[in-house]
PDB file of N, CA, C and O and ligand atoms in Angstrom:
ATOM      1  N   MET A   9     104.077 121.307 101.448  1.00 86.00           N
ATOM      2  CA  MET A   9     103.670 120.744 100.163  1.00 86.00           C
ATOM      3  C   MET A   9     102.172 120.439 100.197  1.00 86.00           C
ATOM      4  O   MET A   9     101.591 120.254 101.265  1.00 86.00           O
ATOM      5  N   ILE A  10     101.576 120.390  99.033  1.00 90.00           N
ATOM      6  CA  ILE A  10     100.170 120.011  98.916  1.00 90.00           C
ATOM      7  C   ILE A  10     100.113 118.571  98.411  1.00 90.00           C
ATOM      8  O   ILE A  10     100.670 118.240  97.365  1.00 90.00           O
ATOM      9  N   PHE A  11      99.455 117.735  99.185  1.00 92.00           N
ATOM     10  CA  PHE A  11      99.317 116.340  98.825  1.00 92.00           C
ATOM     11  C   PHE A  11      97.916 116.129  98.283  1.00 92.00           C
ATOM     12  O   PHE A  11      96.936 116.557  98.875  1.00 92.00           O
ATOM     13  N   LYS A  12      97.838 115.445  97.106  1.00 94.00           N
ATOM     14  CA  LYS A  12      96.522 115.169  96.509  1.00 94.00           C
ATOM     15  C   LYS A  12      96.102 113.754  96.877  1.00 94.00           C
ATOM     16  O   LYS A  12      96.896 112.823  96.759  1.00 94.00           O
ATOM     17  N   ILE A  13      94.868 113.634  97.308  1.00 94.00           N
ATOM     18  CA  ILE A  13      94.364 112.316  97.695  1.00 94.00           C
ATOM     19  C   ILE A  13      92.984 112.103  97.077  1.00 94.00           C
ATOM     20  O   ILE A  13      92.172 113.024  97.030  1.00 94.00           O
ATOM     21  N   VAL A  14      92.784 110.888  96.548  1.00 95.00           N
ATOM     22  CA  VAL A  14      91.501 110.540  95.952  1.00 95.00           C
ATOM     23  C   VAL A  14      90.708 109.738  96.969  1.00 95.00           C
ATOM     24  O   VAL A  14      91.186 108.728  97.487  1.00 95.00           O
ATOM     25  N   CYS A  15      89.515 110.185  97.274  1.00 96.00           N
ATOM     26  CA  CYS A  15      88.656 109.511  98.233  1.00 96.00           C
ATOM     27  C   CYS A  15      88.258 108.134  97.700  1.00 96.00           C
ATOM     28  O   CYS A  15      87.733 108.031  96.589  1.00 96.00           O
ATOM     29  N   PRO A  16      88.524 107.068  98.473  1.00 94.00           N
ATOM     30  CA  PRO A  16      88.161 105.732  98.003  1.00 94.00           C
ATOM     31  C   PRO A  16      86.645 105.553  97.874  1.00 94.00           C
ATOM     32  O   PRO A  16      86.177 104.715  97.112  1.00 94.00           O
ATOM     33  N   GLU A  17      85.905 106.336  98.608  1.00 95.00           N
ATOM     34  CA  GLU A  17      84.453 106.199  98.637  1.00 95.00           C
ATOM     35  C   GLU A  17      83.799 106.820  97.399  1.00 95.00           C
ATOM     36  O   GLU A  17      83.055 106.182  96.695  1.00 95.00           O
ATOM     37  N   CYS A  18      84.105 108.088  97.134  1.00 97.00           N
ATOM     38  CA  CYS A  18      83.392 108.806  96.073  1.00 97.00           C
ATOM     39  C   CYS A  18      84.311 109.214  94.912  1.00 97.00           C
ATOM     40  O   CYS A  18      83.864 109.830  93.967  1.00 97.00           O
ATOM     41  N   LYS A  19      85.612 108.851  95.034  1.00 97.00           N
ATOM     42  CA  LYS A  19      86.598 109.130  93.979  1.00 97.00           C
ATOM     43  C   LYS A  19      86.831 110.621  93.725  1.00 97.00           C
ATOM     44  O   LYS A  19      87.303 111.014  92.660  1.00 97.00           O
ATOM     45  N   THR A  20      86.475 111.441  94.694  1.00 97.00           N
ATOM     46  CA  THR A  20      86.726 112.874  94.569  1.00 97.00           C
ATOM     47  C   THR A  20      88.147 113.186  95.024  1.00 97.00           C
ATOM     48  O   THR A  20      88.587 112.698  96.062  1.00 97.00           O
ATOM     49  N   GLU A  21      88.833 113.989  94.235  1.00 97.00           N
ATOM     50  CA  GLU A  21      90.181 114.377  94.613  1.00 97.00           C
ATOM     51  C   GLU A  21      90.136 115.548  95.592  1.00 97.00           C
ATOM     52  O   GLU A  21      89.477 116.535  95.345  1.00 97.00           O
ATOM     53  N   GLY A  22      90.849 115.368  96.672  1.00 95.00           N
ATOM     54  CA  GLY A  22      90.973 116.444  97.640  1.00 95.00           C
ATOM     55  C   GLY A  22      92.431 116.777  97.808  1.00 95.00           C
ATOM     56  O   GLY A  22      93.301 115.960  97.500  1.00 95.00           O
ATOM     57  N   SER A  23      92.731 117.959  98.291  1.00 91.00           N
ATOM     58  CA  SER A  23      94.127 118.281  98.558  1.00 91.00           C
ATOM     59  C   SER A  23      94.305 118.525 100.038  1.00 91.00           C
ATOM     60  O   SER A  23      93.376 118.870 100.766  1.00 91.00           O
ATOM     61  N   PHE A  24      95.514 118.320 100.444  1.00 84.00           N
ATOM     62  CA  PHE A  24      95.835 118.182 101.834  1.00 84.00           C
ATOM     63  C   PHE A  24      97.181 118.845 102.033  1.00 84.00           C
ATOM     64  O   PHE A  24      98.144 118.514 101.332  1.00 84.00           O
ATOM     65  N   SER A  25      97.280 119.815 102.918  1.00 87.00           N
ATOM     66  CA  SER A  25      98.576 120.472 103.059  1.00 87.00           C
ATOM     67  C   SER A  25      99.412 119.793 104.135  1.00 87.00           C
ATOM     68  O   SER A  25      98.932 119.493 105.226  1.00 87.00           O
ATOM     69  N   LEU A  26     100.656 119.524 103.788  1.00 87.00           N
ATOM     70  CA  LEU A  26     101.572 118.816 104.673  1.00 87.00           C
ATOM     71  C   LEU A  26     102.744 119.712 105.011  1.00 87.00           C
ATOM     72  O   LEU A  26     103.259 120.417 104.157  1.00 87.00           O
ATOM     73  N   SER A  27     103.176 119.634 106.274  1.00 87.00           N
ATOM     74  CA  SER A  27     104.354 120.418 106.653  1.00 87.00           C
ATOM     75  C   SER A  27     105.633 119.664 106.314  1.00 87.00           C
ATOM     76  O   SER A  27     106.691 120.249 106.195  1.00 87.00           O
ATOM     77  N   ASP A  28     105.557 118.336 106.183  1.00 87.00           N
ATOM     78  CA  ASP A  28     106.720 117.583 105.715  1.00 87.00           C
ATOM     79  C   ASP A  28     106.270 116.357 104.926  1.00 87.00           C
ATOM     80  O   ASP A  28     105.085 116.214 104.634  1.00 87.00           O
ATOM     81  N   GLN A  29     107.206 115.479 104.597  1.00 89.00           N
ATOM     82  CA  GLN A  29     106.944 114.341 103.717  1.00 89.00           C
ATOM     83  C   GLN A  29     106.261 113.168 104.442  1.00 89.00           C
ATOM     84  O   GLN A  29     105.910 112.186 103.819  1.00 89.00           O
ATOM     85  N   HIS A  30     106.151 113.280 105.747  1.00 92.00           N
ATOM     86  CA  HIS A  30     105.551 112.199 106.527  1.00 92.00           C
ATOM     87  C   HIS A  30     104.329 112.715 107.271  1.00 92.00           C
ATOM     88  O   HIS A  30     104.364 113.771 107.873  1.00 92.00           O
ATOM     89  N   TYR A  31     103.275 111.920 107.211  1.00 92.00           N
ATOM     90  CA  TYR A  31     102.077 112.279 107.946  1.00 92.00           C
ATOM     91  C   TYR A  31     101.307 111.023 108.270  1.00 92.00           C
ATOM     92  O   TYR A  31     101.163 110.135 107.436  1.00 92.00           O
ATOM     93  N   GLN A  32     100.820 110.955 109.495  1.00 91.00           N
ATOM     94  CA  GLN A  32      99.864 109.920 109.829  1.00 91.00           C
ATOM     95  C   GLN A  32      98.783 110.580 110.644  1.00 91.00           C
ATOM     96  O   GLN A  32      99.057 111.237 111.652  1.00 91.00           O
ATOM     97  N   GLY A  33      97.559 110.424 110.188  1.00 88.00           N
ATOM     98  CA  GLY A  33      96.475 111.056 110.918  1.00 88.00           C
ATOM     99  C   GLY A  33      95.204 111.043 110.106  1.00 88.00           C
ATOM    100  O   GLY A  33      95.125 110.398 109.061  1.00 88.00           O
ATOM    101  N   PRO A  34      94.208 111.752 110.600  1.00 88.00           N
ATOM    102  CA  PRO A  34      92.906 111.718 109.957  1.00 88.00           C
ATOM    103  C   PRO A  34      92.815 112.585 108.706  1.00 88.00           C
ATOM    104  O   PRO A  34      93.483 113.612 108.588  1.00 88.00           O
ATOM    105  N   TYR A  35      92.012 112.116 107.777  1.00 91.00           N
ATOM    106  CA  TYR A  35      91.667 112.890 106.585  1.00 91.00           C
ATOM    107  C   TYR A  35      90.168 112.778 106.397  1.00 91.00           C
ATOM    108  O   TYR A  35      89.602 111.691 106.532  1.00 91.00           O
ATOM    109  N   ARG A  36      89.513 113.893 106.096  1.00 93.00           N
ATOM    110  CA  ARG A  36      88.084 113.856 105.828  1.00 93.00           C
ATOM    111  C   ARG A  36      87.837 114.350 104.421  1.00 93.00           C
ATOM    112  O   ARG A  36      88.299 115.418 104.032  1.00 93.00           O
ATOM    113  N   CYS A  37      87.098 113.547 103.657  1.00 95.00           N
ATOM    114  CA  CYS A  37      86.731 113.945 102.300  1.00 95.00           C
ATOM    115  C   CYS A  37      85.797 115.148 102.375  1.00 95.00           C
ATOM    116  O   CYS A  37      84.816 115.142 103.108  1.00 95.00           O
ATOM    117  N   TRP A  38      86.128 116.188 101.622  1.00 95.00           N
ATOM    118  CA  TRP A  38      85.317 117.418 101.660  1.00 95.00           C
ATOM    119  C   TRP A  38      83.949 117.205 101.032  1.00 95.00           C
ATOM    120  O   TRP A  38      83.015 117.945 101.289  1.00 95.00           O
ATOM    121  N   LYS A  39      83.840 116.168 100.169  1.00 97.00           N
ATOM    122  CA  LYS A  39      82.588 115.974  99.460  1.00 97.00           C
ATOM    123  C   LYS A  39      81.618 115.044 100.194  1.00 97.00           C
ATOM    124  O   LYS A  39      80.512 115.437 100.518  1.00 97.00           O
ATOM    125  N   CYS A  40      82.062 113.806 100.457  1.00 96.00           N
ATOM    126  CA  CYS A  40      81.142 112.849 101.074  1.00 96.00           C
ATOM    127  C   CYS A  40      81.292 112.779 102.595  1.00 96.00           C
ATOM    128  O   CYS A  40      80.539 112.068 103.242  1.00 96.00           O
ATOM    129  N   ARG A  41      82.265 113.529 103.153  1.00 94.00           N
ATOM    130  CA  ARG A  41      82.482 113.621 104.601  1.00 94.00           C
ATOM    131  C   ARG A  41      82.956 112.313 105.221  1.00 94.00           C
ATOM    132  O   ARG A  41      82.923 112.146 106.438  1.00 94.00           O
ATOM    133  N   GLU A  42      83.386 111.388 104.389  1.00 94.00           N
ATOM    134  CA  GLU A  42      83.923 110.122 104.894  1.00 94.00           C
ATOM    135  C   GLU A  42      85.265 110.394 105.580  1.00 94.00           C
ATOM    136  O   GLU A  42      86.017 111.265 105.151  1.00 94.00           O
ATOM    137  N   LEU A  43      85.535 109.659 106.636  1.00 94.00           N
ATOM    138  CA  LEU A  43      86.781 109.844 107.384  1.00 94.00           C
ATOM    139  C   LEU A  43      87.734 108.686 107.146  1.00 94.00           C
ATOM    140  O   LEU A  43      87.320 107.530 107.072  1.00 94.00           O
ATOM    141  N   TYR A  44      89.016 109.004 107.049  1.00 94.00           N
ATOM    142  CA  TYR A  44      90.061 107.997 106.869  1.00 94.00           C
ATOM    143  C   TYR A  44      91.239 108.320 107.753  1.00 94.00           C
ATOM    144  O   TYR A  44      91.502 109.478 108.066  1.00 94.00           O
ATOM    145  N   THR A  45      91.960 107.255 108.085  1.00 93.00           N
ATOM    146  CA  THR A  45      93.286 107.455 108.670  1.00 93.00           C
ATOM    147  C   THR A  45      94.266 107.225 107.535  1.00 93.00           C
ATOM    148  O   THR A  45      94.270 106.154 106.914  1.00 93.00           O
ATOM    149  N   ILE A  46      95.083 108.206 107.260  1.00 94.00           N
ATOM    150  CA  ILE A  46      96.040 108.057 106.166  1.00 94.00           C
ATOM    151  C   ILE A  46      97.461 108.079 106.694  1.00 94.00           C
ATOM    152  O   ILE A  46      97.758 108.690 107.719  1.00 94.00           O
ATOM    153  N   LEU A  47      98.302 107.358 105.966  1.00 95.00           N
ATOM    154  CA  LEU A  47      99.725 107.333 106.281  1.00 95.00           C
ATOM    155  C   LEU A  47     100.483 107.719 105.018  1.00 95.00           C
ATOM    156  O   LEU A  47     100.323 107.096 103.968  1.00 95.00           O
ATOM    157  N   ILE A  48     101.267 108.772 105.126  1.00 95.00           N
ATOM    158  CA  ILE A  48     102.078 109.260 104.009  1.00 95.00           C
ATOM    159  C   ILE A  48     103.544 109.145 104.399  1.00 95.00           C
ATOM    160  O   ILE A  48     103.943 109.608 105.468  1.00 95.00           O
ATOM    161  N   GLU A  49     104.293 108.469 103.550  1.00 94.00           N
ATOM    162  CA  GLU A  49     105.735 108.313 103.760  1.00 94.00           C
ATOM    163  C   GLU A  49     106.439 108.809 102.511  1.00 94.00           C
ATOM    164  O   GLU A  49     106.102 108.387 101.406  1.00 94.00           O
ATOM    165  N   ASP A  50     107.434 109.669 102.680  1.00 92.00           N
ATOM    166  CA  ASP A  50     108.195 110.204 101.546  1.00 92.00           C
ATOM    167  C   ASP A  50     107.292 110.789 100.468  1.00 92.00           C
ATOM    168  O   ASP A  50     107.544 110.631  99.275  1.00 92.00           O
ATOM    169  N   GLY A  51     106.208 111.422 100.886  1.00 89.00           N
ATOM    170  CA  GLY A  51     105.314 112.056  99.936  1.00 89.00           C
ATOM    171  C   GLY A  51     104.419 111.093  99.163  1.00 89.00           C
ATOM    172  O   GLY A  51     103.743 111.491  98.226  1.00 89.00           O
ATOM    173  N   GLU A  52     104.423 109.793  99.581  1.00 92.00           N
ATOM    174  CA  GLU A  52     103.575 108.802  98.918  1.00 92.00           C
ATOM    175  C   GLU A  52     102.531 108.284  99.903  1.00 92.00           C
ATOM    176  O   GLU A  52     102.843 108.063 101.079  1.00 92.00           O
ATOM    177  N   LEU A  53     101.321 108.063  99.407  1.00 94.00           N
ATOM    178  CA  LEU A  53     100.277 107.506 100.250  1.00 94.00           C
ATOM    179  C   LEU A  53     100.539 106.022 100.493  1.00 94.00           C
ATOM    180  O   LEU A  53     100.555 105.223  99.555  1.00 94.00           O
ATOM    181  N   GLU A  54     100.800 105.671 101.750  1.00 96.00           N
ATOM    182  CA  GLU A  54     101.110 104.282 102.099  1.00 96.00           C
ATOM    183  C   GLU A  54      99.874 103.517 102.526  1.00 96.00           C
ATOM    184  O   GLU A  54      99.748 102.339 102.242  1.00 96.00           O
ATOM    185  N   SER A  55      98.987 104.176 103.249  1.00 95.00           N
ATOM    186  CA  SER A  55      97.762 103.493 103.622  1.00 95.00           C
ATOM    187  C   SER A  55      96.643 104.488 103.849  1.00 95.00           C
ATOM    188  O   SER A  55      96.874 105.666 104.117  1.00 95.00           O
ATOM    189  N   CYS A  56      95.433 103.985 103.676  1.00 94.00           N
ATOM    190  CA  CYS A  56      94.222 104.799 103.797  1.00 94.00           C
ATOM    191  C   CYS A  56      93.136 103.880 104.335  1.00 94.00           C
ATOM    192  O   CYS A  56      92.600 103.065 103.597  1.00 94.00           O
ATOM    193  N   GLU A  57      92.876 103.985 105.636  1.00 94.00           N
ATOM    194  CA  GLU A  57      91.921 103.094 106.286  1.00 94.00           C
ATOM    195  C   GLU A  57      90.686 103.884 106.709  1.00 94.00           C
ATOM    196  O   GLU A  57      90.819 104.983 107.241  1.00 94.00           O
ATOM    197  N   PRO A  58      89.515 103.286 106.516  1.00 95.00           N
ATOM    198  CA  PRO A  58      88.302 103.966 106.996  1.00 95.00           C
ATOM    199  C   PRO A  58      88.385 104.209 108.502  1.00 95.00           C
ATOM    200  O   PRO A  58      88.943 103.390 109.240  1.00 95.00           O
ATOM    201  N   LEU A  59      87.832 105.326 108.916  1.00 93.00           N
ATOM    202  CA  LEU A  59      87.921 105.739 110.313  1.00 93.00           C
ATOM    203  C   LEU A  59      86.511 106.038 110.818  1.00 93.00           C
ATOM    204  O   LEU A  59      85.762 106.751 110.169  1.00 93.00           O
ATOM    205  N   SER A  60      86.180 105.484 111.981  1.00 92.00           N
ATOM    206  CA  SER A  60      84.851 105.756 112.535  1.00 92.00           C
ATOM    207  C   SER A  60      84.847 107.129 113.209  1.00 92.00           C
ATOM    208  O   SER A  60      85.895 107.606 113.649  1.00 92.00           O
ATOM    209  N   PRO A  61      83.688 107.767 113.283  1.00 89.00           N
ATOM    210  CA  PRO A  61      83.619 109.077 113.942  1.00 89.00           C
ATOM    211  C   PRO A  61      84.132 109.029 115.379  1.00 89.00           C
ATOM    212  O   PRO A  61      84.744 109.989 115.849  1.00 89.00           O
ATOM    213  N   GLU A  62      83.904 107.902 116.077  1.00 93.00           N
ATOM    214  CA  GLU A  62      84.371 107.760 117.466  1.00 93.00           C
ATOM    215  C   GLU A  62      85.891 107.790 117.507  1.00 93.00           C
ATOM    216  O   GLU A  62      86.503 108.452 118.334  1.00 93.00           O
ATOM    217  N   GLU A  63      86.498 107.050 116.590  1.00 90.00           N
ATOM    218  CA  GLU A  63      87.949 106.992 116.541  1.00 90.00           C
ATOM    219  C   GLU A  63      88.531 108.351 116.140  1.00 90.00           C
ATOM    220  O   GLU A  63      89.546 108.782 116.666  1.00 90.00           O
ATOM    221  N   PHE A  64      87.856 109.026 115.218  1.00 88.00           N
ATOM    222  CA  PHE A  64      88.288 110.351 114.795  1.00 88.00           C
ATOM    223  C   PHE A  64      88.311 111.301 115.992  1.00 88.00           C
ATOM    224  O   PHE A  64      89.281 112.012 116.227  1.00 88.00           O
ATOM    225  N   GLN A  65      87.252 111.251 116.761  1.00 91.00           N
ATOM    226  CA  GLN A  65      87.138 112.090 117.954  1.00 91.00           C
ATOM    227  C   GLN A  65      88.301 111.815 118.907  1.00 91.00           C
ATOM    228  O   GLN A  65      88.934 112.733 119.430  1.00 91.00           O
ATOM    229  N   ARG A  66      88.610 110.534 119.087  1.00 91.00           N
ATOM    230  CA  ARG A  66      89.685 110.130 119.985  1.00 91.00           C
ATOM    231  C   ARG A  66      91.029 110.679 119.485  1.00 91.00           C
ATOM    232  O   ARG A  66      91.830 111.186 120.258  1.00 91.00           O
ATOM    233  N   GLN A  67      91.233 110.588 118.178  1.00 84.00           N
ATOM    234  CA  GLN A  67      92.491 111.089 117.611  1.00 84.00           C
ATOM    235  C   GLN A  67      92.609 112.605 117.747  1.00 84.00           C
ATOM    236  O   GLN A  67      93.697 113.126 117.980  1.00 84.00           O
ATOM    237  N   GLN A  68      91.483 113.303 117.576  1.00 87.00           N
ATOM    238  CA  GLN A  68      91.493 114.754 117.745  1.00 87.00           C
ATOM    239  C   GLN A  68      91.899 115.118 119.170  1.00 87.00           C
ATOM    240  O   GLN A  68      92.652 116.069 119.389  1.00 87.00           O
ATOM    241  N   GLU A  69      91.395 114.335 120.129  1.00 92.00           N
ATOM    242  CA  GLU A  69      91.733 114.604 121.532  1.00 92.00           C
ATOM    243  C   GLU A  69      93.211 114.369 121.781  1.00 92.00           C
ATOM    244  O   GLU A  69      93.856 115.132 122.494  1.00 92.00           O
ATOM    245  N   ILE A  70      93.750 113.320 121.190  1.00 89.00           N
ATOM    246  CA  ILE A  70      95.183 113.022 121.330  1.00 89.00           C
ATOM    247  C   ILE A  70      96.012 114.164 120.738  1.00 89.00           C
ATOM    248  O   ILE A  70      96.960 114.634 121.358  1.00 89.00           O
ATOM    249  N   GLU A  71      95.610 114.644 119.561  1.00 86.00           N
ATOM    250  CA  GLU A  71      96.332 115.758 118.925  1.00 86.00           C
ATOM    251  C   GLU A  71      96.279 117.011 119.796  1.00 86.00           C
ATOM    252  O   GLU A  71      97.273 117.716 119.940  1.00 86.00           O
ATOM    253  N   ALA A  72      95.120 117.267 120.385  1.00 91.00           N
ATOM    254  CA  ALA A  72      94.958 118.448 121.246  1.00 91.00           C
ATOM    255  C   ALA A  72      95.876 118.346 122.459  1.00 91.00           C
ATOM    256  O   ALA A  72      96.499 119.326 122.865  1.00 91.00           O
ATOM    257  N   LEU A  73      95.970 117.138 123.015  1.00 91.00           N
ATOM    258  CA  LEU A  73      96.859 116.921 124.162  1.00 91.00           C
ATOM    259  C   LEU A  73      98.315 117.131 123.769  1.00 91.00           C
ATOM    260  O   LEU A  73      99.065 117.774 124.488  1.00 91.00           O
ATOM    261  N   LYS A  74      98.691 116.606 122.604  1.00 90.00           N
ATOM    262  CA  LYS A  74     100.068 116.764 122.130  1.00 90.00           C
ATOM    263  C   LYS A  74     100.415 118.235 121.999  1.00 90.00           C
ATOM    264  O   LYS A  74     101.493 118.673 122.392  1.00 90.00           O
ATOM    265  N   ARG A  75      99.485 119.021 121.443  1.00 89.00           N
ATOM    266  CA  ARG A  75      99.736 120.458 121.265  1.00 89.00           C
ATOM    267  C   ARG A  75      99.929 121.130 122.631  1.00 89.00           C
ATOM    268  O   ARG A  75     100.768 121.994 122.787  1.00 89.00           O
ATOM    269  N   LYS A  76      99.108 120.687 123.586  1.00 88.00           N
ATOM    270  CA  LYS A  76      99.183 121.253 124.914  1.00 88.00           C
ATOM    271  C   LYS A  76     100.573 120.990 125.531  1.00 88.00           C
ATOM    272  O   LYS A  76     101.169 121.867 126.113  1.00 88.00           O
ATOM    273  N   PHE A  77     101.057 119.755 125.354  1.00 86.00           N
ATOM    274  CA  PHE A  77     102.356 119.404 125.922  1.00 86.00           C
ATOM    275  C   PHE A  77     103.503 120.130 125.205  1.00 86.00           C
ATOM    276  O   PHE A  77     104.510 120.438 125.792  1.00 86.00           O
ATOM    277  N   ARG A  78     103.307 120.369 123.917  1.00 82.00           N
ATOM    278  CA  ARG A  78     104.339 121.041 123.150  1.00 82.00           C
ATOM    279  C   ARG A  78     104.466 122.521 123.575  1.00 82.00           C
ATOM    280  O   ARG A  78     105.530 123.079 123.581  1.00 82.00           O
ATOM    281  N   ASN A  79     103.331 123.138 123.890  1.00 75.00           N
ATOM    282  CA  ASN A  79     103.329 124.547 124.294  1.00 75.00           C
ATOM    283  C   ASN A  79     102.755 124.686 125.703  1.00 75.00           C
ATOM    284  O   ASN A  79     101.619 125.063 125.867  1.00 75.00           O
ATOM    285  N   PRO A  80     103.554 124.377 126.706  1.00 66.00           N
ATOM    286  CA  PRO A  80     103.000 124.389 128.068  1.00 66.00           C
ATOM    287  C   PRO A  80     102.847 125.817 128.598  1.00 66.00           C
ATOM    288  O   PRO A  80     103.734 126.361 129.223  1.00 66.00           O
ATOM    289  N   GLY A  81     101.732 126.402 128.326  1.00 62.00           N
ATOM    290  CA  GLY A  81     101.415 127.719 128.863  1.00 62.00           C
ATOM    291  C   GLY A  81     102.098 128.817 128.103  1.00 62.00           C
ATOM    292  O   GLY A  81     102.177 129.922 128.565  1.00 62.00           O
TER     293      GLY A  81
HETATM  294 ZN1  LIG B  29      84.515 111.139  99.370  1.00 79.25          ZN
END
């Protein structure tokens, strides 16, 4: 599904593709490049917290590790 999200910073609508109704992770506004951690439950936006670039980097590393464990070689 495509989830539409409005950036709290610049009010630009962005779309976000989801593989299911639940998602928690980073979102970056395509326009102002602001980063957020978003939580989507049942296709509804539950929370949207500003995310620092350092934290974003850390989350990307965690995701990369998860992928590695999911597909071991
Ligand atoms: Zn924005």
